[in-house]
Short mmCIF file of C-alpha atoms (C1' of nucleotides) in Angstrom, two decimals:
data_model
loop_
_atom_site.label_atom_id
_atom_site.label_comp_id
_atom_site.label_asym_id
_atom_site.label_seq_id
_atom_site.Cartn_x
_atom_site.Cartn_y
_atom_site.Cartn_z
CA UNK Y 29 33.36 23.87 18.15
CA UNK Y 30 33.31 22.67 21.66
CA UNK Y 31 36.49 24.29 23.11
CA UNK Y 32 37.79 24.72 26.45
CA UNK Y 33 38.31 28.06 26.66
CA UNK Y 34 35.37 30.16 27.52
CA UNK Y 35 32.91 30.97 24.88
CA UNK Y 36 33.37 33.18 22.28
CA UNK Y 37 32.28 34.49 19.19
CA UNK Y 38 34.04 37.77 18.35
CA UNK Y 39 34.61 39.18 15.26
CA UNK Y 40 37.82 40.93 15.31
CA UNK Y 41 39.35 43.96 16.56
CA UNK Y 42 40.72 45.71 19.72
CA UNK Y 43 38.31 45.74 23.07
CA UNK Y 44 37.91 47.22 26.57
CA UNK Y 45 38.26 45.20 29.52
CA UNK Y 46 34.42 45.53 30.29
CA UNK Y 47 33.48 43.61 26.86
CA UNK Y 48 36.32 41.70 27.18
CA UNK Y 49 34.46 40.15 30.17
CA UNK Y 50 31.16 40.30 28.88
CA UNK Y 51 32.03 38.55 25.42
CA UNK Y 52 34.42 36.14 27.23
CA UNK Y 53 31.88 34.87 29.88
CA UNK Y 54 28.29 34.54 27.85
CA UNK Y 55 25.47 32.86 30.13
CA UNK Y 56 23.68 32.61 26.48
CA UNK Y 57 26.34 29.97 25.52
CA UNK Y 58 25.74 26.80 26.96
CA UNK Y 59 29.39 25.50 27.94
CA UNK Y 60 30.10 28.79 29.66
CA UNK Y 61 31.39 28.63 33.28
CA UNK Y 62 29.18 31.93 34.21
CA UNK Y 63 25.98 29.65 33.30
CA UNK Y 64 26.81 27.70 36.14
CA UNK Y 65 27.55 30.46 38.29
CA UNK Y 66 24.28 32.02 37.67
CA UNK Y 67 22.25 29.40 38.17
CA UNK Y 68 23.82 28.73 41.42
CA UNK Y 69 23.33 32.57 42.51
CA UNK Y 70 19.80 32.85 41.03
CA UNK Y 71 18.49 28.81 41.92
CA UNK Y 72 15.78 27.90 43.86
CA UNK Y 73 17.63 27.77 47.41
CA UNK Y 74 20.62 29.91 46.36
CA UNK Y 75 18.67 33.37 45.74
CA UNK Y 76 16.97 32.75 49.15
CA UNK Y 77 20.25 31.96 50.65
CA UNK Y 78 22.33 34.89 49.74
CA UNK Y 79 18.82 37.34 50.08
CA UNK Y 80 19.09 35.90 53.99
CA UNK Y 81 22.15 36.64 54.07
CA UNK Y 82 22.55 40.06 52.88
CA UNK Y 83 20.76 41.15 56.42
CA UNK Y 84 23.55 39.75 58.18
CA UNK Y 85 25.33 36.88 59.48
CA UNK Y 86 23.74 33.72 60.48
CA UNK Y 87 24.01 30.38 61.37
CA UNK Y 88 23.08 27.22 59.76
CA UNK Y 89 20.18 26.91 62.03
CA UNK Y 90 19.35 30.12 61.60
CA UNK Y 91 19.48 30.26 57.92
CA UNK Y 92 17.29 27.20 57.81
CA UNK Y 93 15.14 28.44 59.88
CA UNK Y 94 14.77 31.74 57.72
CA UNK Y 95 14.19 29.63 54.34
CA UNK Y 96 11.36 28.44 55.07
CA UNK Y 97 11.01 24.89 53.51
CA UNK Y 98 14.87 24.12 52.51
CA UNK Y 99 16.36 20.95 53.69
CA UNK Y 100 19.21 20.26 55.54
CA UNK Y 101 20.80 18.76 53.31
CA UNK Y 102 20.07 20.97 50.81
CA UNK Y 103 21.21 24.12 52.55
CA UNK Y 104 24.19 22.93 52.75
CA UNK Y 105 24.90 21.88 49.07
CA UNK Y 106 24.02 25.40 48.54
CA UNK Y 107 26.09 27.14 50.85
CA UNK Y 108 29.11 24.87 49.59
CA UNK Y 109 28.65 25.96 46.23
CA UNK Y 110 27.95 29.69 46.95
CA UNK Y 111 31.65 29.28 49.31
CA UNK Y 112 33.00 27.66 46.15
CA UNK Y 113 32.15 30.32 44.20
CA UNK Y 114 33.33 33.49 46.50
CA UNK Y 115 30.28 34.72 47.44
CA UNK Y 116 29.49 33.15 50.94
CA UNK Y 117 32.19 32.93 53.69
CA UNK Y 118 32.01 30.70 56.12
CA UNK Y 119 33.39 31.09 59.82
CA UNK Y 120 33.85 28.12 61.96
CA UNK Y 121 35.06 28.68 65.68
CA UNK Y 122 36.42 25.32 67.47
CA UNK Y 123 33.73 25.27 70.15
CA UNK Y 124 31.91 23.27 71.82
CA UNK Y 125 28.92 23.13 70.76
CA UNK Y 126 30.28 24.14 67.18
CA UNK Y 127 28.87 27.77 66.23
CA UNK Y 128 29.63 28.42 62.58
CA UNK Y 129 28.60 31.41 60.77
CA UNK Y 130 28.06 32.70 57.49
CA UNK Y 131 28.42 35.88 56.02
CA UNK Y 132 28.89 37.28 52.80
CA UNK Y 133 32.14 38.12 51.07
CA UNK Y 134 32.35 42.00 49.12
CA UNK Y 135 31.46 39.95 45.95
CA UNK Y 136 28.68 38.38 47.52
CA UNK Y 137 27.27 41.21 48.70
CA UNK Y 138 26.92 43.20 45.06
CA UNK Y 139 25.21 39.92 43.88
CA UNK Y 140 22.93 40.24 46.91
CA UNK Y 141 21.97 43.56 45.51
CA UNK Y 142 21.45 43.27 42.81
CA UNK Y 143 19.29 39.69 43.34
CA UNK Y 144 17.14 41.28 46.00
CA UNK Y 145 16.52 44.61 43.88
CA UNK Y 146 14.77 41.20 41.13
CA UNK Y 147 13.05 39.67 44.47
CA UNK Y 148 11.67 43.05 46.29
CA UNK Y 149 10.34 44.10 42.42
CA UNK Y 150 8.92 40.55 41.98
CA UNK Y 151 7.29 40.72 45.39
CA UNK Y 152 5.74 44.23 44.67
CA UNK Y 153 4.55 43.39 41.64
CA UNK Y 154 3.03 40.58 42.41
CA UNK Y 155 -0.64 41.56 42.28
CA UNK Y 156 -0.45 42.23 38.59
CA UNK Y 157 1.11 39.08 38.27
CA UNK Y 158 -1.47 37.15 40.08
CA UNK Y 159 -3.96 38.82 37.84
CA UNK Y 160 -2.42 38.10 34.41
CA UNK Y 161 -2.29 34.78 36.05
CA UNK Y 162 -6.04 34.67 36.22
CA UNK Y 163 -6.82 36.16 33.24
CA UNK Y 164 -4.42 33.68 31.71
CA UNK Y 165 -6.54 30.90 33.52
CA UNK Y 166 -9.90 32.06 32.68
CA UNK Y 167 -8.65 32.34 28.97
CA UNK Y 168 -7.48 29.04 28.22
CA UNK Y 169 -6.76 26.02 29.73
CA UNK Y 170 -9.07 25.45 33.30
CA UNK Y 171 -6.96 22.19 33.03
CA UNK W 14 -0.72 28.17 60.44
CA UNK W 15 -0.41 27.11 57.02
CA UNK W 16 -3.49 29.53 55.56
CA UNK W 17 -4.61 30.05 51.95
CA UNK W 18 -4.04 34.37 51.79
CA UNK W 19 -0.36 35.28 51.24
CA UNK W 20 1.79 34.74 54.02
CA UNK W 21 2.03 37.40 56.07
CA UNK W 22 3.95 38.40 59.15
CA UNK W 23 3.18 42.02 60.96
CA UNK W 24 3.35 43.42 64.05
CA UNK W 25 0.79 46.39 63.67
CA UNK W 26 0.01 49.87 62.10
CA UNK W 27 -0.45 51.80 59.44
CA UNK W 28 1.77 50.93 56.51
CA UNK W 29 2.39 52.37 53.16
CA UNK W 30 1.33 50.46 49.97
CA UNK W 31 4.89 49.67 49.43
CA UNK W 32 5.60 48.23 52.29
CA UNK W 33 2.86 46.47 52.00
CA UNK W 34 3.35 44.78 49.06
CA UNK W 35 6.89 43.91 50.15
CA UNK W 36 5.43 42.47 53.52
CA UNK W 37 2.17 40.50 52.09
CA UNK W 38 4.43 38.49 49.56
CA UNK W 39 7.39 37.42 50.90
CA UNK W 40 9.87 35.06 48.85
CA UNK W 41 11.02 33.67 51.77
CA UNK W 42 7.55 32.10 52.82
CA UNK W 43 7.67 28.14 51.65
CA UNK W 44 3.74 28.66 50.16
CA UNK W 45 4.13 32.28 49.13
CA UNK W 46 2.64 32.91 45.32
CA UNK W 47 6.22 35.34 44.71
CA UNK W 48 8.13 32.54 45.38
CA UNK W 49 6.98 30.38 42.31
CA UNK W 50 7.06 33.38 40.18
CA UNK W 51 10.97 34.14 41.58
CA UNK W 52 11.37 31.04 40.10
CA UNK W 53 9.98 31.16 36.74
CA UNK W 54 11.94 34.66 36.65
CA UNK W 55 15.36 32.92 37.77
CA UNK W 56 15.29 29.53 36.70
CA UNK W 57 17.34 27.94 34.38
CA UNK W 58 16.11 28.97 31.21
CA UNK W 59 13.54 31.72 32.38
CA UNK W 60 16.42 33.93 32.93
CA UNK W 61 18.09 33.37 29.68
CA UNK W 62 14.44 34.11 28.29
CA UNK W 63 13.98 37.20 29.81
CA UNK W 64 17.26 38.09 28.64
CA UNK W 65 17.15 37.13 25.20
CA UNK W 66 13.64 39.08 25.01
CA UNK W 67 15.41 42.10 25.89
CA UNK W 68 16.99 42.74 23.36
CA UNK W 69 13.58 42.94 21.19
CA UNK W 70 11.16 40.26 20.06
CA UNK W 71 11.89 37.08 18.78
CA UNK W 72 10.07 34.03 17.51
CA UNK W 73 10.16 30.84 18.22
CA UNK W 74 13.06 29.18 16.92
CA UNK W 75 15.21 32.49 16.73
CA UNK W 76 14.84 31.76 20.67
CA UNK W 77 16.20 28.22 20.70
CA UNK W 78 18.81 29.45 18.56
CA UNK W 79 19.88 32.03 20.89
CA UNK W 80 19.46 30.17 24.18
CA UNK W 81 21.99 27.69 23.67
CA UNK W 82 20.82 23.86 24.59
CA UNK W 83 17.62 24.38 25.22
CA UNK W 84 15.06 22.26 24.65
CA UNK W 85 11.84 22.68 22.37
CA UNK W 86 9.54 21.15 25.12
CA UNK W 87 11.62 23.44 27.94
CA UNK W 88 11.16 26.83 25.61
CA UNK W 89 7.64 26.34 25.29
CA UNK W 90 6.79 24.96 28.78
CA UNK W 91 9.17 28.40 29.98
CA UNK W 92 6.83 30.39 27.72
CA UNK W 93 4.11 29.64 28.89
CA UNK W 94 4.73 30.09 32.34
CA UNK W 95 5.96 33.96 31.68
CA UNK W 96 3.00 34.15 29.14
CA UNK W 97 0.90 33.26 32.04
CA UNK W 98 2.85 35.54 34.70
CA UNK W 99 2.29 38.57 32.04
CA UNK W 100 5.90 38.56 31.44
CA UNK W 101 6.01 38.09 27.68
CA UNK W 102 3.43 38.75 25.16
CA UNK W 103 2.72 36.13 22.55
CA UNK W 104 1.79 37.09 19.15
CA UNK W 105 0.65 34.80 16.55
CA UNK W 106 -0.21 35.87 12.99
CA UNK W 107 -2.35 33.36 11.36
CA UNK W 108 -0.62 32.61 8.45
CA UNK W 109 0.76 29.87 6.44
CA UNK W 110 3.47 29.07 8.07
CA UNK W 111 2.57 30.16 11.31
CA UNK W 112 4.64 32.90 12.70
CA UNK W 113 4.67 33.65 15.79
CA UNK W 114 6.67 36.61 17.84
CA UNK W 115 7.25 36.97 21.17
CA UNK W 116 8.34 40.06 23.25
CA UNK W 117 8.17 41.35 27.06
CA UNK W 118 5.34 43.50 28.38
CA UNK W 119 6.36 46.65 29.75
CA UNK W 120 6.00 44.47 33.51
CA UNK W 121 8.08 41.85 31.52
CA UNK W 122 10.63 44.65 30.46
CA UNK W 123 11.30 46.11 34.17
CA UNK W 124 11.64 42.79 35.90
CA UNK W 125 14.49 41.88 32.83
CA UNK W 126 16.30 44.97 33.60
CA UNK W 127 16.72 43.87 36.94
CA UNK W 128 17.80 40.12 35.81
CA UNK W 129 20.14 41.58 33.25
CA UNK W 130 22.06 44.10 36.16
CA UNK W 131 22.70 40.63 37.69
CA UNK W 132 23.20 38.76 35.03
CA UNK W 133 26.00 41.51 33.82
CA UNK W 134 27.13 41.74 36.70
CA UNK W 135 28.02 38.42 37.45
CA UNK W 136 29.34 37.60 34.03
CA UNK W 137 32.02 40.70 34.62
CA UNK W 138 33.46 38.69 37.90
CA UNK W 139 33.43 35.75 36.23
CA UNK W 140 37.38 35.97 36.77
CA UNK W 141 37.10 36.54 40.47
CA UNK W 142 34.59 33.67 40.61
CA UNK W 143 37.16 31.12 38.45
CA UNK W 144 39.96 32.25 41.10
CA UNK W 145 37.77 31.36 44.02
CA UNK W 146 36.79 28.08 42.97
CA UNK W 147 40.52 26.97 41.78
CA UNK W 148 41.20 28.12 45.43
CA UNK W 149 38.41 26.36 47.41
CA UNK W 150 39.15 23.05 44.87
CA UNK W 151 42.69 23.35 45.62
CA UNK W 152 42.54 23.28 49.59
CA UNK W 153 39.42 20.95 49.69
CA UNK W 154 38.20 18.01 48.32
CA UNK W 155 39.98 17.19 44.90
CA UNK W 156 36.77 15.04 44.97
"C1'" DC R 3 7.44 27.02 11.29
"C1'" DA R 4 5.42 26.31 15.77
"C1'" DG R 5 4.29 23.59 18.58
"C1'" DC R 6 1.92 19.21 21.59
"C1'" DA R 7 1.97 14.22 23.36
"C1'" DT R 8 4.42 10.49 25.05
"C1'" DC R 9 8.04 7.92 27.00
"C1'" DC R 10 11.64 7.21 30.21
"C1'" DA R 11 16.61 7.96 32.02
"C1'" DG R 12 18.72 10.22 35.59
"C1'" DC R 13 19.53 13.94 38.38
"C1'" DT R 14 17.60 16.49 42.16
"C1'" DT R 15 15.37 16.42 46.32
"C1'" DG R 16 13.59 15.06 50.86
"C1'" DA R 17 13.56 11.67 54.90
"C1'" DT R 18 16.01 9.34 57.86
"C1'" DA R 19 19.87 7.96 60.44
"C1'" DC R 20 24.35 8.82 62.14
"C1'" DT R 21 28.92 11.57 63.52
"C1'" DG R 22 32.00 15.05 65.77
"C1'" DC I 11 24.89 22.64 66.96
"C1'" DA I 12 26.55 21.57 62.44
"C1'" DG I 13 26.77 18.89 59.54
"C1'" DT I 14 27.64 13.95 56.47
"C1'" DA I 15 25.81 9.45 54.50
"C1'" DT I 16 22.51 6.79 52.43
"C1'" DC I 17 18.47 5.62 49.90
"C1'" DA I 18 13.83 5.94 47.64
"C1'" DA I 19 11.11 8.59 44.84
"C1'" DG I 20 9.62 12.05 41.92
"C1'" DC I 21 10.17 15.60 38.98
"C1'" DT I 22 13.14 17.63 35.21
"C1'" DG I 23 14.25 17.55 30.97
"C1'" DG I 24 15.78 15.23 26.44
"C1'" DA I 25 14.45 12.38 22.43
"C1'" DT I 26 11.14 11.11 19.33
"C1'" DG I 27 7.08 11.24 16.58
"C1'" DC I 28 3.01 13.73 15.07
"C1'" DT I 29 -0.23 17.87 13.94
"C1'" DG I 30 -1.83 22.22 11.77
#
DNA sequence: CAGCATCCAGCTTGATACTG
DNA sequence: CAGTATCAAGCTGGATGCTG
């Protein structure tokens, strides 16, 4: 019940690549690789990351500089894992002072996309969300 | 510099109500409002929540069913929080047992559209993603 | 069934200090 | 500049027990 393969529960019968990769890889399944994946794409310093990115290249400094509040070390645990997983690439030149910079990769950049057309929504919407917030408030619990 | 209305950055002029919205909540602002929300949207099991939703209401348990290793105490703290964000609309009958259903609001509905395009999306490259992490792994750190 | 309250292990995070 | 290393602390989240 706990294979290695990733999760699957078909029934039987021939399929096309597309559901191929959508059965295969289901974030709904808890041992699936693309869980991981998503939660480093759509995770608190990740989103902000690759939305920063999706303007352009920058460097660390820059990038830290952009998310406002993300730690050093942080920042770069996240751009590790969004190298690690294709989306980020990262260009080092042998200076002195070091200048690195990051960019997206072709992959990155749909996931960019697609995460920023969530973020700008989010941020447009978020006067009815502040008041279903306050409603909610008023409601029930004042705490 | 650190001031209560959301965090704002302009030069001048007229703008439209779009771009307004876009520029008086900005994600990437460390005590912006959208950025909490972002995260209730995106987080770990928000995301799968929003996604489960989709595909019509469901109650309580038929959610920790589908949203494999989650928690009861994580379900209903997530629920609560897009409850509160008028995300999902909660609705109890008060009968013995209680049953209660769940479903998105039509804001609820739009914003999971938007998570599902990514959350598609990234599923489908899941094989491109698996490549570039045995290739990163294999240069790198073994670890 | 649909939750809330409590406890606590441990992973995540943030400061700080140090390296190339 | 661009990070790594280390450490304390706090929040996340799981397990358990109870309520209506």
């Amino acid at each position: 019940m706990d294979d290695i393969s990733p999760s699957v529960e078909r029934t039987a019968g021939p399929r096309t690549d597309a559901e191929d990769a959508e059965l295969a890889f289901n974030v709904f399944a808890k041992s699936c690789p693309s869980r991981r994946t998503l939660e480093d794409v759509t995770g608190r310093w990740g989103s902000l990351t690759l939305g920063a990115l999706h303007e352009g290249s920058l460097r660390f400094n820059e990038l830290r500089r952009r998310i406002d509040g993300v730690s050093e070390k942080m920042l770069s645990q996240t751009l590790h894992s969004l190298e690690r997983d294709g989306l980020v690439h990262r260009e080092a030149q042998p200076t002195n002072p070091p200048r690195v910079d990051y960019e997206l990769t072709p992959l990155g950049r749909e996931v960019a996309e697609r995460l920023l057309s969530l973020i700008h929504f989010v941020e447009a919407r978020m006067p009815s969300v502040l008041d279903a917030q306050q409603s909610y408030d008023a409601a029930r619990g004042a705490r």
